[in-house]
Amino acid sequence: MPETEAALLDWSFVSAQLENATHYWLTTIATDGRPHSVPVWGLWYGNRLHFEGRPQAAWARNLLRDPRVTAHPPEPEQVVMLEGRARVIQDDELTGQEWAELDGRFQTKYRTGTGSPYWCIEPTKVIAWDGGLLDTMTRWIF
């Protein structure tokens, strides 16, 4: 951890890294307790990581059974790691306009005409650092 508060990172660092990432490594817990990691497409929006994928995928089955998850972009120098709980966003949770904005941003980011990031991770802890040394490591607990 940094020796002074001046070295702590601002939340804007977290948001920038997550907004600019193309892929995110998602780690779930398999039925036998092993970690299961896969890259997914996602979108940082409203301080949550939104992502999509096939409901039959192993990671989706894992999350339905145990929602504890970690996620991070593959960047090794400007690091942001999320811990939290993943869940399917319910249709009535967002307005039609909010769904359209979320879908539009996702489809624009990945240059696709379809897809809806209907899963989200609500962070419970975020750890980040900027650079190869850990002198800016900063942690947020929610």
Coordinates of N, CA and C in Angstrom, one line a residue:
M1 N 0.8 -1.2 0.0 CA 0.0 0.0 0.0 C 0.9 1.2 0.0
P2 N 0.4 2.3 -0.6 CA 1.2 3.6 -0.6 C 1.5 4.1 0.8
E3 N 2.7 4.7 0.9 CA 3.1 5.2 2.2 C 2.4 6.5 2.6
T4 N 1.9 7.3 1.5 CA 1.2 8.5 1.8 C -0.1 8.5 1.0
E5 N -1.0 9.3 1.5 CA -2.3 9.4 0.8 C -2.2 10.0 -0.5
A6 N -1.2 10.8 -0.7 CA -1.0 11.5 -2.0 C -0.8 10.5 -3.1
A7 N -0.3 9.3 -2.8 CA 0.0 8.2 -3.8 C -1.3 7.4 -4.2
L8 N -2.4 7.6 -3.4 CA -3.6 6.8 -3.6 C -4.2 7.2 -5.0
L9 N -4.8 6.3 -5.6 CA -5.4 6.6 -6.9 C -6.8 7.1 -6.7
D10 N -7.3 7.9 -7.6 CA -8.7 8.4 -7.6 C -9.6 7.4 -8.3
W11 N -10.9 7.4 -8.0 CA -11.8 6.5 -8.6 C -11.9 6.7 -10.2
S12 N -11.5 7.9 -10.6 CA -11.5 8.1 -12.1 C -10.5 7.2 -12.8
F13 N -9.4 6.8 -12.1 CA -8.5 5.8 -12.7 C -9.2 4.5 -12.9
V14 N -10.0 4.0 -12.0 CA -10.7 2.8 -12.1 C -11.7 2.9 -13.3
S15 N -12.5 4.0 -13.3 CA -13.5 4.1 -14.4 C -12.8 4.2 -15.7
A16 N -11.7 4.9 -15.9 CA -11.1 5.0 -17.2 C -10.5 3.6 -17.6
Q17 N -9.9 2.9 -16.7 CA -9.4 1.6 -17.1 C -10.5 0.6 -17.6
L18 N -11.6 0.6 -16.8 CA -12.7 -0.3 -17.1 C -13.5 0.2 -18.3
E19 N -13.7 1.5 -18.5 CA -14.4 2.0 -19.7 C -13.6 1.7 -21.0
N20 N -12.2 1.8 -20.9 CA -11.4 1.6 -22.1 C -11.1 0.2 -22.5
A21 N -11.3 -0.7 -21.6 CA -11.0 -2.1 -21.8 C -11.9 -2.7 -22.9
T22 N -11.3 -3.6 -23.7 CA -12.1 -4.3 -24.7 C -12.6 -5.6 -24.2
H23 N -11.8 -6.3 -23.4 CA -12.2 -7.6 -22.8 C -11.9 -7.6 -21.3
Y24 N -12.6 -8.5 -20.6 CA -12.5 -8.6 -19.2 C -12.3 -10.1 -18.9
W25 N -11.4 -10.4 -18.0 CA -11.3 -11.8 -17.5 C -12.3 -11.9 -16.4
L26 N -13.2 -12.9 -16.5 CA -14.2 -13.2 -15.5 C -13.8 -14.5 -14.9
T27 N -13.8 -14.5 -13.5 CA -13.5 -15.8 -12.8 C -14.6 -16.1 -11.9
T28 N -15.2 -17.3 -12.2 CA -16.3 -17.8 -11.4 C -15.8 -19.1 -10.6
I29 N -16.7 -19.6 -9.8 CA -16.4 -20.8 -9.0 C -17.1 -22.0 -9.6
A30 N -16.3 -23.0 -10.1 CA -16.9 -24.2 -10.7 C -17.5 -25.1 -9.6
T31 N -18.3 -26.1 -10.0 CA -19.0 -26.9 -9.0 C -18.1 -27.6 -8.1
D32 N -16.9 -27.9 -8.5 CA -16.0 -28.6 -7.6 C -15.1 -27.6 -6.8
G33 N -15.4 -26.3 -6.9 CA -14.6 -25.3 -6.2 C -13.4 -24.7 -6.9
R34 N -13.1 -25.2 -8.1 CA -12.0 -24.7 -8.8 C -12.4 -23.3 -9.4
P35 N -11.4 -22.4 -9.6 CA -11.7 -21.2 -10.3 C -11.9 -21.5 -11.8
H36 N -12.8 -20.8 -12.4 CA -13.0 -21.0 -13.9 C -12.9 -19.6 -14.5
S37 N -12.0 -19.3 -15.3 CA -11.7 -18.0 -15.9 C -12.0 -18.0 -17.4
V38 N -12.6 -17.0 -17.9 CA -12.9 -16.8 -19.3 C -12.9 -15.3 -19.7
P39 N -12.5 -15.0 -20.9 CA -12.6 -13.6 -21.3 C -14.0 -13.3 -21.8
V40 N -14.6 -12.1 -21.5 CA -15.9 -11.8 -21.9 C -15.9 -10.3 -22.5
W41 N -16.9 -10.0 -23.3 CA -17.1 -8.6 -23.7 C -17.9 -8.0 -22.6
G42 N -17.6 -6.7 -22.3 CA -18.3 -6.0 -21.3 C -18.3 -4.5 -21.4
L43 N -19.0 -3.9 -20.5 CA -19.2 -2.5 -20.6 C -19.3 -1.9 -19.1
W44 N -18.4 -1.0 -18.8 CA -18.5 -0.3 -17.5 C -19.5 0.8 -17.6
Y45 N -20.6 0.7 -16.8 CA -21.7 1.6 -16.9 C -22.4 1.7 -15.6
G46 N -22.5 2.9 -15.1 CA -23.1 3.1 -13.8 C -22.4 2.4 -12.6
N47 N -21.1 2.4 -12.7 CA -20.3 1.8 -11.6 C -20.6 0.3 -11.5
R48 N -21.0 -0.3 -12.6 CA -21.1 -1.8 -12.6 C -20.5 -2.3 -13.9
L49 N -20.0 -3.5 -13.9 CA -19.5 -4.1 -15.1 C -20.7 -4.9 -15.7
H50 N -21.1 -4.6 -16.9 CA -22.2 -5.3 -17.6 C -21.6 -6.2 -18.7
F51 N -22.1 -7.4 -18.8 CA -21.6 -8.3 -19.8 C -22.7 -9.2 -20.3
E52 N -22.4 -10.0 -21.3 CA -23.4 -10.9 -21.9 C -22.7 -12.2 -22.3
G53 N -23.5 -13.1 -22.6 CA -23.0 -14.4 -23.0 C -24.1 -15.5 -23.0
R54 N -23.7 -16.6 -23.5 CA -24.7 -17.7 -23.6 C -25.1 -18.2 -22.2
P55 N -26.4 -18.4 -21.9 CA -26.8 -18.9 -20.6 C -26.3 -20.3 -20.3
Q56 N -26.0 -21.0 -21.4 CA -25.5 -22.4 -21.2 C -24.0 -22.5 -20.9
A57 N -23.3 -21.4 -21.0 CA -21.9 -21.3 -20.8 C -21.6 -21.8 -19.3
A58 N -20.4 -22.4 -19.1 CA -20.1 -22.8 -17.8 C -20.1 -21.7 -16.8
W59 N -19.5 -20.5 -17.2 CA -19.4 -19.4 -16.3 C -20.8 -18.9 -15.9
A60 N -21.8 -19.0 -16.8 CA -23.2 -18.5 -16.5 C -23.8 -19.5 -15.5
R61 N -23.6 -20.8 -15.7 CA -24.1 -21.8 -14.8 C -23.5 -21.7 -13.4
N62 N -22.2 -21.4 -13.4 CA -21.5 -21.2 -12.2 C -22.1 -20.0 -11.4
L63 N -22.3 -18.9 -12.1 CA -22.9 -17.7 -11.5 C -24.3 -17.9 -11.0
L64 N -25.1 -18.6 -11.7 CA -26.4 -18.9 -11.2 C -26.4 -19.7 -9.9
R65 N -25.4 -20.5 -9.7 CA -25.3 -21.3 -8.5 C -24.6 -20.6 -7.4
D66 N -23.5 -19.8 -7.8 CA -22.7 -19.0 -6.8 C -22.4 -17.7 -7.4
P67 N -23.0 -16.6 -7.0 CA -22.7 -15.3 -7.7 C -21.4 -14.6 -7.4
R68 N -20.6 -15.2 -6.5 CA -19.3 -14.6 -6.2 C -18.4 -14.6 -7.5
V69 N -17.7 -13.5 -7.8 CA -17.0 -13.4 -9.0 C -15.9 -12.4 -8.9
T70 N -14.9 -12.5 -9.7 CA -13.9 -11.5 -9.9 C -13.8 -11.2 -11.4
A71 N -13.4 -10.0 -11.7 CA -13.2 -9.6 -13.1 C -12.2 -8.5 -13.2
H72 N -11.5 -8.5 -14.3 CA -10.4 -7.5 -14.5 C -10.1 -7.5 -16.0
P73 N -9.7 -6.3 -16.5 CA -9.1 -6.2 -17.9 C -7.8 -6.9 -17.9
P74 N -7.3 -7.3 -19.0 CA -6.0 -8.0 -19.1 C -4.8 -7.1 -19.0
E75 N -4.9 -5.9 -18.8 CA -3.8 -4.9 -18.7 C -2.9 -5.2 -17.5
P76 N -1.6 -5.5 -17.7 CA -0.7 -5.8 -16.6 C -0.1 -4.7 -15.8
E77 N -0.2 -3.4 -16.4 CA 0.5 -2.3 -15.7 C -0.5 -1.4 -15.0
Q78 N -1.6 -1.1 -15.7 CA -2.7 -0.2 -15.1 C -3.8 -1.2 -14.7
V79 N -3.7 -1.7 -13.5 CA -4.4 -2.8 -13.0 C -5.7 -2.4 -12.2
V80 N -6.8 -3.0 -12.6 CA -8.1 -2.8 -11.8 C -8.7 -4.2 -11.7
M81 N -8.9 -4.6 -10.5 CA -9.5 -5.9 -10.2 C -10.8 -5.7 -9.4
L82 N -11.9 -6.3 -9.9 CA -13.2 -6.2 -9.2 C -13.5 -7.5 -8.5
E83 N -14.0 -7.4 -7.3 CA -14.6 -8.5 -6.6 C -16.1 -8.1 -6.4
G84 N -16.9 -9.1 -6.5 CA -18.3 -8.7 -6.3 C -19.3 -9.9 -6.5
R85 N -20.5 -9.5 -6.7 CA -21.6 -10.5 -7.0 C -22.2 -10.2 -8.4
A86 N -22.3 -11.2 -9.1 CA -22.9 -11.1 -10.5 C -24.4 -11.5 -10.4
R87 N -25.2 -10.9 -11.3 CA -26.6 -11.2 -11.3 C -27.1 -10.8 -12.7
V88 N -28.2 -11.5 -13.0 CA -28.9 -11.1 -14.3 C -29.8 -9.9 -13.9
I89 N -29.7 -8.9 -14.8 CA -30.5 -7.7 -14.7 C -31.9 -8.0 -15.1
Q90 N -32.9 -7.7 -14.2 CA -34.3 -8.0 -14.5 C -34.8 -6.9 -15.5
D91 N -35.7 -7.4 -16.4 CA -36.3 -6.5 -17.4 C -36.8 -5.2 -16.8
D92 N -37.5 -5.3 -15.7 CA -38.2 -4.1 -15.1 C -37.3 -3.2 -14.3
E93 N -36.0 -3.6 -14.2 CA -35.1 -2.9 -13.4 C -34.6 -1.6 -14.1
L94 N -34.6 -1.6 -15.4 CA -34.3 -0.5 -16.2 C -35.4 0.0 -17.0
T95 N -35.5 1.3 -17.3 CA -36.5 1.8 -18.2 C -36.1 1.3 -19.7
G96 N -37.1 1.5 -20.6 CA -36.8 1.2 -22.0 C -35.7 2.0 -22.5
Q97 N -35.6 3.3 -22.1 CA -34.6 4.2 -22.5 C -33.2 3.7 -22.0
E98 N -33.2 3.3 -20.7 CA -31.9 2.8 -20.1 C -31.4 1.6 -20.8
W99 N -32.3 0.6 -21.1 CA -32.0 -0.6 -21.9 C -31.4 -0.2 -23.2
A100 N -32.1 0.7 -23.9 CA -31.6 1.1 -25.2 C -30.2 1.7 -25.2
E101 N -30.0 2.6 -24.2 CA -28.7 3.2 -24.0 C -27.6 2.1 -23.7
L102 N -27.9 1.2 -22.8 CA -27.0 0.1 -22.5 C -26.7 -0.7 -23.7
D103 N -27.7 -1.2 -24.4 CA -27.5 -2.0 -25.6 C -26.8 -1.2 -26.7
G104 N -27.2 0.0 -26.9 CA -26.5 0.8 -27.9 C -25.0 1.0 -27.6
R105 N -24.7 1.3 -26.4 CA -23.2 1.5 -26.1 C -22.5 0.1 -26.3
F106 N -23.1 -1.0 -25.9 CA -22.5 -2.3 -26.0 C -22.3 -2.6 -27.5
Q107 N -23.3 -2.4 -28.3 CA -23.3 -2.8 -29.7 C -22.3 -1.9 -30.5
T108 N -22.2 -0.6 -30.1 CA -21.3 0.3 -30.7 C -19.8 -0.1 -30.3
K109 N -19.6 -0.4 -29.1 CA -18.3 -0.8 -28.6 C -17.8 -2.0 -29.4
Y110 N -18.6 -3.0 -29.6 CA -18.2 -4.2 -30.2 C -18.6 -4.4 -31.7
R111 N -19.1 -3.3 -32.3 CA -19.4 -3.2 -33.7 C -20.3 -4.4 -34.1
T112 N -21.4 -4.6 -33.4 CA -22.3 -5.6 -33.6 C -23.7 -5.0 -33.6
G113 N -24.6 -5.7 -34.4 CA -26.0 -5.2 -34.4 C -26.9 -5.8 -33.4
T114 N -26.3 -6.8 -32.6 CA -27.1 -7.5 -31.6 C -26.3 -7.6 -30.3
G115 N -27.0 -8.0 -29.3 CA -26.3 -8.3 -28.0 C -26.8 -7.3 -27.0
S116 N -27.0 -7.8 -25.8 CA -27.4 -7.0 -24.7 C -26.7 -7.5 -23.4
P117 N -26.0 -6.6 -22.8 CA -25.3 -7.0 -21.6 C -26.2 -7.1 -20.4
Y118 N -26.9 -8.3 -20.3 CA -27.9 -8.5 -19.3 C -27.4 -9.0 -18.0
W119 N -26.1 -9.3 -17.8 CA -25.5 -9.6 -16.5 C -24.8 -8.4 -16.0
C120 N -24.7 -8.2 -14.7 CA -23.9 -7.2 -14.2 C -23.2 -7.7 -12.9
I121 N -22.0 -7.0 -12.7 CA -21.3 -7.3 -11.4 C -21.4 -6.0 -10.6
E122 N -21.9 -6.2 -9.4 CA -21.9 -5.1 -8.4 C -20.7 -5.3 -7.5
P123 N -19.7 -4.4 -7.6 CA -18.5 -4.6 -6.9 C -18.7 -4.5 -5.4
T124 N -18.0 -5.4 -4.7 CA -17.9 -5.3 -3.2 C -16.5 -4.8 -2.8
K125 N -15.5 -5.0 -3.7 CA -14.2 -4.6 -3.4 C -13.5 -4.3 -4.8
V126 N -12.7 -3.3 -4.9 CA -11.9 -3.0 -6.0 C -10.5 -2.7 -5.6
I127 N -9.5 -3.3 -6.3 CA -8.1 -3.0 -6.0 C -7.5 -2.5 -7.3
A128 N -6.7 -1.5 -7.2 CA -6.1 -0.9 -8.5 C -4.7 -0.4 -8.2
W129 N -3.8 -0.4 -9.2 CA -2.5 0.3 -9.1 C -2.1 0.7 -10.5
D130 N -1.3 1.7 -10.5 CA -0.8 2.2 -11.8 C 0.7 2.1 -11.9
G131 N 1.1 1.2 -12.8 CA 2.5 0.9 -13.0 C 3.0 -0.4 -12.5
G132 N 4.2 -0.8 -12.8 CA 4.8 -2.1 -12.4 C 5.0 -2.2 -10.9
L133 N 5.2 -1.1 -10.3 CA 5.4 -1.1 -8.8 C 4.1 -1.0 -8.1
L134 N 4.0 -1.4 -6.9 CA 2.7 -1.4 -6.2 C 2.6 -0.1 -5.4
D135 N 3.3 0.9 -5.6 CA 3.4 2.1 -4.8 C 2.1 3.0 -4.9
T136 N 1.2 2.7 -5.8 CA -0.1 3.4 -5.9 C -1.3 2.5 -5.6
M137 N -1.0 1.3 -5.1 CA -2.1 0.4 -4.8 C -3.2 1.0 -3.9
T138 N -4.4 0.9 -4.4 CA -5.5 1.6 -3.7 C -6.6 0.6 -3.7
R139 N -7.4 0.6 -2.5 CA -8.5 -0.4 -2.4 C -9.7 0.3 -2.0
W140 N -10.8 -0.1 -2.6 CA -12.1 0.5 -2.2 C -13.0 -0.7 -1.8
I141 N -13.7 -0.5 -0.6 CA -14.6 -1.6 -0.1 C -16.0 -1.0 -0.1
F142 N -17.0 -1.7 -0.6 CA -18.4 -1.2 -0.7 C -19.3 -2.0 0.2

